[in-house]
Amino acid sequence: AQRVTQPEKLLSVFKGAPVELKCNYSYSGSPELFWYVQYSRQRLQLLLRHISRESIKGFTADLNKGETSFHLKKPFAQEEDSAMYYCALNTGNQFYFGTGTSLTVIP
Amino acid sequence: KAGVTQTPRYLIKTRGQQVTLSCSPISGHRSVSWYQQTPGQGLQFLFEYFSETQRNKGNFPGRFSGRQFSNSRSEMNVSTLELGDSALYLCASSPQPSGAYNEQFFGPGTRLTVL
């Protein structure tokens, strides 16, 4: 069963516009959720995790247990935000990754 | 600290052959996980090793196997290659097993092409 769903494969926004990358998960226990990012020609790296509740590069993500969502948001997109974004769920036994959303920020 | 390294970076094989991929984790990291990355499926978990023991295995056929050595380096083997095995294979390391909610650090991947 798909544990992590990222409904948008591709997302394009204009520079300066708000951006939201959606992530929904399926897990009955206490989830540990992450956002990973892969910039062009770079390796996959952690962007943020819900437990630390911090803003990284202007991005934030709030865990909504009622809606089982962990959407990634940024109020003003920048060109350097163009990348592939993966939502990931850690159940304590393994990581489950979504299929990713490719974000393009149009100048 | 040096990052996670994977060798080789690129491989071309033919159907029916077997292949071995190698991963060296960050120094001090004892957990190594392997993933298969394809455009349509994203990252799919293959297995995780910790202290030379396989902790978990994903939903892949027995043709996919792995092992971990005492220095935490890990190898992944795929036997009887099929066209559908063409993918980017990623290795990730962390200090503790995934159950400890640790961040995973990824290597650059090995691009396997099966002809």
mmCIF file of C-alpha atoms in Angstrom, chain B residues 5-106:
data_model
loop_
_atom_site.group_PDB
_atom_site.id
_atom_site.type_symbol
_atom_site.label_atom_id
_atom_site.label_comp_id
_atom_site.label_asym_id
_atom_site.label_seq_id
_atom_site.Cartn_x
_atom_site.Cartn_y
_atom_site.Cartn_z
ATOM 1 C CA THR B 5 30.432 7.151 -1.743
ATOM 2 C CA GLN B 6 29.132 4.655 -4.255
ATOM 3 C CA THR B 7 31.001 2.696 -6.880
ATOM 4 C CA PRO B 8 30.796 2.351 -9.740
ATOM 5 C CA ARG B 9 28.856 5.433 -10.789
ATOM 6 C CA TYR B 10 27.685 3.916 -14.064
ATOM 7 C CA LEU B 11 27.168 0.351 -15.209
ATOM 8 C CA ILE B 12 25.904 -1.218 -18.390
ATOM 9 C CA LYS B 13 24.951 -4.877 -18.294
ATOM 10 C CA THR B 14 22.947 -7.264 -20.402
ATOM 11 C CA ARG B 15 19.949 -9.328 -19.410
ATOM 12 C CA GLY B 16 20.800 -12.383 -17.410
ATOM 13 C CA GLN B 17 24.052 -11.039 -16.013
ATOM 14 C CA GLN B 18 24.628 -10.196 -12.396
ATOM 15 C CA VAL B 19 25.963 -7.019 -10.850
ATOM 16 C CA THR B 20 27.476 -5.900 -7.554
ATOM 17 C CA LEU B 21 27.254 -2.329 -6.326
ATOM 18 C CA SER B 22 29.268 -0.916 -3.455
ATOM 19 C CA CYS B 23 28.541 1.745 -0.844
ATOM 20 C CA SER B 24 30.863 3.287 1.725
ATOM 21 C CA PRO B 25 28.962 5.140 4.447
ATOM 22 C CA ILE B 26 30.025 8.262 6.268
ATOM 23 C CA SER B 27 32.667 7.434 8.856
ATOM 24 C CA GLY B 28 30.992 6.373 12.080
ATOM 25 C CA HIS B 29 27.668 5.556 10.440
ATOM 26 C CA ARG B 30 26.607 1.990 11.007
ATOM 27 C CA SER B 31 23.311 1.899 9.158
ATOM 28 C CA VAL B 32 23.176 1.571 5.390
ATOM 29 C CA SER B 33 19.971 1.538 3.364
ATOM 30 C CA TRP B 34 19.546 0.863 -0.331
ATOM 31 C CA TYR B 35 16.902 2.333 -2.631
ATOM 32 C CA GLN B 36 15.928 1.909 -6.243
ATOM 33 C CA GLN B 37 14.991 5.171 -7.928
ATOM 34 C CA THR B 38 12.994 5.230 -11.152
ATOM 35 C CA PRO B 39 11.060 8.105 -12.749
ATOM 36 C CA GLY B 40 7.689 6.456 -12.328
ATOM 37 C CA GLN B 41 8.099 4.904 -8.882
ATOM 38 C CA GLY B 42 10.314 7.373 -7.075
ATOM 39 C CA LEU B 43 12.477 5.856 -4.355
ATOM 40 C CA GLN B 44 11.652 2.330 -3.340
ATOM 41 C CA PHE B 45 13.242 0.772 -0.312
ATOM 42 C CA LEU B 46 15.339 -2.340 -0.943
ATOM 43 C CA PHE B 47 16.898 -3.173 2.425
ATOM 44 C CA GLU B 48 18.686 -1.771 5.431
ATOM 45 C CA TYR B 49 21.753 -3.138 7.173
ATOM 46 C CA PHE B 50 22.973 -2.301 10.624
ATOM 47 C CA SER B 51 25.993 -3.859 12.270
ATOM 48 C CA GLU B 52 26.275 -6.448 9.485
ATOM 49 C CA THR B 53 22.661 -7.599 9.973
ATOM 50 C CA GLN B 54 19.765 -7.009 7.616
ATOM 51 C CA ARG B 55 17.128 -5.144 9.609
ATOM 52 C CA ASN B 56 14.437 -4.744 7.006
ATOM 53 C CA LYS B 57 13.722 -5.714 3.438
ATOM 54 C CA GLY B 58 11.451 -4.075 0.937
ATOM 55 C CA ASN B 59 9.169 -5.760 -1.539
ATOM 56 C CA PHE B 60 11.744 -6.874 -4.090
ATOM 57 C CA PRO B 61 12.407 -10.369 -5.474
ATOM 58 C CA GLY B 62 15.128 -12.578 -4.093
ATOM 59 C CA ARG B 63 17.376 -11.642 -7.010
ATOM 60 C CA PHE B 64 18.186 -8.536 -4.988
ATOM 61 C CA SER B 65 20.476 -9.216 -2.067
ATOM 62 C CA GLY B 66 22.971 -7.371 0.022
ATOM 63 C CA ARG B 67 25.464 -7.575 2.798
ATOM 64 C CA GLN B 68 27.388 -5.367 5.138
ATOM 65 C CA PHE B 69 30.951 -5.739 6.282
ATOM 66 C CA SER B 70 32.501 -5.092 9.669
ATOM 67 C CA ASN B 71 33.683 -1.651 8.514
ATOM 68 C CA SER B 72 30.036 -0.804 7.662
ATOM 69 C CA ARG B 73 30.671 -0.832 3.920
ATOM 70 C CA SER B 74 27.815 -2.473 2.090
ATOM 71 C CA GLU B 75 27.345 -4.255 -1.191
ATOM 72 C CA MET B 76 24.211 -4.917 -3.149
ATOM 73 C CA ASN B 77 23.934 -7.727 -5.661
ATOM 74 C CA VAL B 78 21.377 -8.230 -8.382
ATOM 75 C CA SER B 79 21.392 -11.570 -10.147
ATOM 76 C CA THR B 80 19.769 -12.549 -13.445
ATOM 77 C CA LEU B 81 19.299 -8.947 -14.507
ATOM 78 C CA GLU B 82 16.079 -7.907 -16.216
ATOM 79 C CA LEU B 83 15.395 -4.850 -18.348
ATOM 80 C CA GLY B 84 13.196 -3.471 -15.580
ATOM 81 C CA ASP B 85 16.161 -3.364 -13.211
ATOM 82 C CA SER B 86 17.505 -0.338 -15.062
ATOM 83 C CA ALA B 87 17.458 2.417 -12.456
ATOM 84 C CA LEU B 88 19.492 4.643 -10.217
ATOM 85 C CA TYR B 89 20.465 2.747 -7.070
ATOM 86 C CA LEU B 90 20.939 4.960 -4.067
ATOM 87 C CA CYS B 91 22.664 4.175 -0.851
ATOM 88 C CA ALA B 92 22.004 6.141 2.341
ATOM 89 C CA SER B 93 23.765 5.997 5.669
ATOM 90 C CA SER B 94 22.877 7.119 9.165
ATOM 91 C CA PRO B 95 24.507 6.765 12.567
ATOM 92 C CA GLN B 96 21.728 4.586 13.941
ATOM 93 C CA PRO B 97 18.993 2.422 12.405
ATOM 94 C CA SER B 98 16.017 4.167 10.858
ATOM 95 C CA GLY B 99 13.996 3.383 13.972
ATOM 96 C CA ALA B 100 15.947 6.025 15.834
ATOM 97 C CA TYR B 101 14.517 8.743 13.571
ATOM 98 C CA ASN B 102 17.851 9.690 12.172
ATOM 99 C CA GLU B 103 18.339 11.674 9.018
ATOM 100 C CA GLN B 104 19.629 9.649 6.097
ATOM 101 C CA PHE B 105 22.621 10.871 4.106
ATOM 102 C CA PHE B 106 22.560 9.864 0.482
#
